[in-house]
Short mmCIF file of C-alpha atoms in Angstrom, two decimals:
data_model
loop_
_atom_site.label_atom_id
_atom_site.label_comp_id
_atom_site.label_asym_id
_atom_site.label_seq_id
_atom_site.Cartn_x
_atom_site.Cartn_y
_atom_site.Cartn_z
CA GLY A 95 -8.71 -14.47 5.73
CA GLN A 96 -9.64 -11.05 4.72
CA GLN A 97 -9.62 -10.76 0.81
CA VAL A 98 -10.76 -7.95 -1.63
CA MET A 99 -10.65 -8.09 -5.24
CA GLN A 100 -10.24 -5.59 -7.38
CA ILE A 101 -11.20 -5.13 -11.29
CA PRO A 102 -10.13 -4.38 -13.94
CA GLN A 103 -6.23 -5.07 -13.43
CA TYR A 104 -5.64 -2.37 -16.50
CA GLN A 105 -7.40 0.48 -18.20
CA HIS A 106 -6.37 2.36 -21.25
CA VAL A 107 -8.67 5.20 -21.66
CA GLN A 108 -8.42 8.46 -23.91
CA GLU A 109 -7.91 11.67 -22.26
CA GLY A 110 -10.95 12.87 -21.47
CA GLU A 111 -12.81 9.55 -21.03
CA ASP A 112 -14.20 8.63 -17.85
CA PHE A 113 -12.55 5.62 -15.64
CA THR A 114 -14.19 3.41 -12.84
CA THR A 115 -12.27 0.95 -10.59
CA TYR A 116 -14.15 -1.58 -8.72
CA CYS A 117 -13.30 -3.45 -5.40
CA ASN A 118 -15.28 -6.14 -3.85
CA SER A 119 -15.36 -8.14 -0.68
CA SER A 120 -17.24 -11.45 0.21
CA THR A 121 -17.68 -9.92 3.95
CA THR A 122 -18.71 -6.85 5.15
CA LEU A 123 -16.31 -4.14 5.82
CA SER A 124 -15.57 -1.81 8.39
CA ASN A 125 -14.22 0.90 6.09
CA ILE A 126 -12.55 0.80 3.00
CA GLN A 127 -9.33 3.07 1.89
CA TRP A 128 -8.48 4.29 -1.59
CA TYR A 129 -4.44 4.89 -2.70
CA LYS A 130 -2.73 6.24 -5.75
CA GLN A 131 0.61 5.07 -6.77
CA ARG A 132 2.37 7.02 -9.75
CA PRO A 133 4.67 5.39 -11.97
CA GLY A 134 8.05 4.64 -10.09
CA GLY A 135 6.67 6.38 -6.61
CA HIS A 136 5.05 5.07 -3.51
CA PRO A 137 1.30 4.68 -2.79
CA VAL A 138 -0.37 8.00 -1.72
CA PHE A 139 -3.55 8.10 0.71
CA LEU A 140 -6.51 9.36 -1.13
CA ILE A 141 -9.69 9.00 0.64
CA GLN A 142 -11.26 6.71 3.67
CA LEU A 143 -15.04 5.46 3.37
CA VAL A 144 -16.66 4.16 6.51
CA LYS A 145 -20.28 4.78 6.27
CA SER A 146 -22.98 2.57 4.25
CA GLY A 147 -23.86 4.06 0.98
CA GLU A 148 -21.16 6.85 1.49
CA VAL A 149 -20.18 8.98 -1.52
CA LYS A 150 -17.29 11.41 -1.48
CA LYS A 151 -16.24 13.82 -4.23
CA GLN A 152 -12.81 15.24 -4.75
CA LYS A 153 -12.51 17.51 -7.95
CA ARG A 154 -12.98 14.81 -10.95
CA LEU A 155 -12.84 11.82 -8.41
CA THR A 156 -16.02 10.26 -6.80
CA PHE A 157 -15.53 7.55 -4.25
CA GLN A 158 -18.78 5.28 -3.45
CA PHE A 159 -19.09 2.75 -0.61
CA GLY A 160 -21.72 0.15 -1.08
CA GLU A 161 -25.12 0.04 0.98
CA ALA A 162 -24.13 -3.33 2.08
CA LYS A 163 -20.19 -2.31 2.98
CA LYS A 164 -19.16 -5.02 0.51
CA ASN A 165 -17.91 -3.25 -2.14
CA SER A 166 -16.43 0.17 -3.51
CA SER A 167 -16.09 2.15 -6.49
CA LEU A 168 -13.41 5.04 -7.76
CA HIS A 169 -14.68 7.01 -10.43
CA ILE A 170 -12.87 9.76 -12.47
CA THR A 171 -14.28 11.95 -14.76
CA ALA A 172 -12.66 13.18 -17.73
CA THR A 173 -9.38 11.65 -16.92
CA GLN A 174 -6.16 13.88 -17.69
CA THR A 175 -2.57 12.31 -18.19
CA THR A 176 -2.13 13.44 -14.29
CA ASP A 177 -4.47 10.75 -13.44
CA VAL A 178 -2.07 7.91 -14.60
CA GLY A 179 -0.68 5.35 -11.95
CA THR A 180 -2.18 2.74 -10.25
CA TYR A 181 -5.14 2.74 -7.81
CA PHE A 182 -5.55 0.41 -4.85
CA CYS A 183 -8.27 -0.18 -2.63
CA ALA A 184 -7.10 -1.23 0.95
CA VAL A 185 -9.33 -2.61 3.93
CA HIS A 186 -8.53 -3.70 7.50
CA GLY A 187 -8.09 -7.27 8.51
CA SER A 188 -10.39 -8.82 10.68
CA SER A 189 -8.68 -8.05 13.77
CA ASN A 190 -8.15 -4.67 15.13
CA THR A 191 -4.34 -4.30 14.39
CA GLY A 192 -4.22 -1.81 11.89
CA LYS A 193 -3.14 -4.01 9.19
CA LEU A 194 -4.27 -3.48 5.73
CA ILE A 195 -5.01 -5.82 2.91
CA PHE A 196 -4.75 -4.35 -0.47
CA GLY A 197 -6.75 -5.28 -3.61
CA GLN A 198 -4.30 -5.91 -6.48
CA GLY A 199 -4.33 -2.29 -8.07
CA THR A 200 -5.82 -1.10 -11.39
CA THR A 201 -3.12 0.56 -13.44
CA LEU A 202 -4.78 3.46 -15.63
CA GLN A 203 -3.04 4.66 -18.52
CA VAL A 204 -4.18 7.75 -20.21
CA LYS A 205 -3.46 8.50 -24.15
CA PRO A 206 -3.27 12.37 -24.81
CA ASP B 176 10.09 17.91 8.20
CA ALA B 177 11.72 14.29 6.49
CA GLY B 178 8.42 12.28 7.08
CA ILE B 179 9.38 8.68 6.57
CA THR B 180 12.23 7.64 4.90
CA GLN B 181 13.90 4.51 3.56
CA SER B 182 17.40 3.36 3.16
CA PRO B 183 19.04 2.41 0.78
CA ARG B 184 16.79 3.56 -2.23
CA TYR B 185 18.40 0.82 -4.43
CA LYS B 186 20.32 -2.57 -3.43
CA ILE B 187 21.96 -5.18 -5.47
CA THR B 188 23.25 -8.23 -3.24
CA GLU B 189 23.90 -11.88 -3.92
CA THR B 190 22.22 -15.07 -2.82
CA GLY B 191 22.98 -16.02 0.65
CA ARG B 192 24.02 -12.60 2.09
CA GLN B 193 22.26 -11.10 4.84
CA VAL B 194 20.85 -7.47 3.94
CA THR B 195 18.97 -4.80 6.21
CA LEU B 196 16.50 -2.08 5.11
CA MET B 197 16.07 0.69 7.14
CA CYS B 198 12.99 2.76 7.84
CA HIS B 199 12.66 5.47 9.65
CA GLN B 200 10.02 8.25 10.53
CA THR B 201 10.04 11.64 12.14
CA TRP B 202 6.00 11.64 12.92
CA SER B 203 6.19 9.16 16.36
CA HIS B 204 3.50 7.09 14.77
CA SER B 205 2.62 3.90 16.80
CA TYR B 206 2.12 1.82 14.02
CA MET B 207 4.75 0.75 11.42
CA PHE B 208 4.60 -1.85 8.28
CA TRP B 209 6.91 -3.40 5.80
CA TYR B 210 5.27 -4.37 2.71
CA ARG B 211 6.79 -5.66 -0.38
CA GLN B 212 5.45 -5.09 -4.41
CA ASP B 213 5.88 -7.33 -6.93
CA LEU B 214 4.24 -7.40 -10.51
CA GLY B 215 0.77 -9.19 -10.14
CA HIS B 216 0.63 -9.30 -6.47
CA GLY B 217 0.10 -5.73 -5.38
CA LEU B 218 1.39 -4.96 -2.03
CA ARG B 219 1.97 -7.42 0.65
CA LEU B 220 2.28 -7.18 4.39
CA ILE B 221 5.53 -8.73 5.65
CA TYR B 222 5.41 -7.27 9.29
CA TYR B 223 3.89 -4.67 11.06
CA SER B 224 4.48 -3.25 14.42
CA ALA B 225 2.02 -1.41 16.83
CA ALA B 226 4.67 0.06 19.08
CA ALA B 227 8.16 0.09 20.01
CA ASP B 228 9.17 -4.03 21.01
CA ILE B 229 5.66 -5.24 19.51
CA THR B 230 6.08 -6.61 16.21
CA ASP B 231 3.87 -9.23 14.48
CA LYS B 232 3.95 -11.25 11.09
CA GLY B 233 1.87 -10.16 8.27
CA GLU B 234 1.13 -12.23 5.03
CA VAL B 235 4.52 -13.01 3.84
CA PRO B 236 6.96 -13.13 6.70
CA ASP B 237 9.26 -16.06 5.79
CA GLY B 238 13.00 -15.33 5.29
CA TYR B 239 12.57 -11.91 7.09
CA VAL B 240 13.13 -10.61 10.61
CA VAL B 241 12.07 -7.01 12.03
CA SER B 242 12.94 -5.56 15.01
CA ARG B 243 11.80 -1.99 16.84
CA SER B 244 13.65 -1.00 19.90
CA LYS B 245 12.86 2.71 19.15
CA THR B 246 9.59 4.18 17.82
CA GLU B 247 11.03 5.96 15.18
CA ASN B 248 12.97 3.14 13.55
CA PHE B 249 11.81 -0.11 12.11
CA PRO B 250 14.59 -2.04 9.88
CA LEU B 251 13.83 -5.18 7.91
CA THR B 252 16.49 -7.97 7.79
CA LEU B 253 16.84 -10.71 4.95
CA GLU B 254 18.63 -13.03 6.83
CA SER B 255 19.91 -15.18 3.55
CA ALA B 256 18.49 -13.51 0.62
CA THR B 257 16.98 -15.48 -2.09
CA ARG B 258 15.91 -14.38 -5.60
CA SER B 259 12.60 -14.71 -4.66
CA GLN B 260 13.10 -11.56 -2.65
CA THR B 261 13.85 -9.21 -5.35
CA SER B 262 11.19 -6.90 -5.00
CA VAL B 263 10.72 -3.16 -4.03
CA TYR B 264 10.09 -2.77 -0.41
CA PHE B 265 7.89 -0.20 1.03
CA CYS B 266 8.25 1.02 4.54
CA ALA B 267 4.72 2.59 5.86
CA SER B 268 3.47 4.28 9.51
CA SER B 269 0.33 5.36 10.82
CA LEU B 270 -1.20 7.14 13.79
CA GLY B 271 -1.85 5.21 17.13
CA ALA B 272 -5.65 4.80 16.00
CA PRO B 273 -5.62 1.56 13.57
CA TYR B 274 -7.90 3.08 11.11
CA ASN B 275 -5.97 6.10 10.25
CA GLU B 276 -4.07 6.31 6.84
CA GLN B 277 -0.96 4.75 6.23
CA PHE B 278 1.99 7.05 4.97
CA PHE B 279 4.59 5.34 2.77
CA GLY B 280 8.04 5.99 2.28
CA PRO B 281 10.01 6.29 -1.12
CA GLY B 282 10.76 2.31 -1.25
CA THR B 283 13.93 0.53 -1.62
CA ARG B 284 14.61 -1.48 -5.07
CA LEU B 285 16.26 -4.85 -4.11
CA THR B 286 17.61 -7.32 -6.46
CA VAL B 287 19.09 -10.47 -5.30
CA LEU B 288 21.38 -12.12 -7.74
#
């Protein structure tokens, strides 16, 4: 079945440093979604990428979809303590069912 | 506008007991999902539903039962709870189109002793 690998599993950064998490698939993806989960909270949708090579920005967050639509990245510029949490990528299964398959997530810790 | 709610938020039960986790959404979303979240495993899909009276298995359905008689409700039942079912359970919903974003409930933390 569809799988997506997400790295790294954990990242500790000093406030102000940049952060990047990566998702990789062995198969071509129709789209990819990104979610953020704050400690003790629930996942919250951030963005969806659909087009090959697509780049979208949300303030300090930059999302990219690879040209081959097999990988994606989330980059945070100048991290803040409010960025703490776990970031998940999610892809739809091979059938048109609405099912999402989540990466294992990257947990970001930011030292003030 | 309550959105999507789950109850109870915390539950402690014993091995062998039946437990039902409730999920209710006020948006009339067609799709609803149940996930469990465990350290080291991320979010894993248990069951999902594309509409009322239509349900299907996800990645880890064993030991769980779902029903969806009404669009707004999607209860998850553990027929005979086991310790391995100790987890945080999230319900989610999305609009009719399958590629829409999913909205998650606040979660239920279940402990099976």
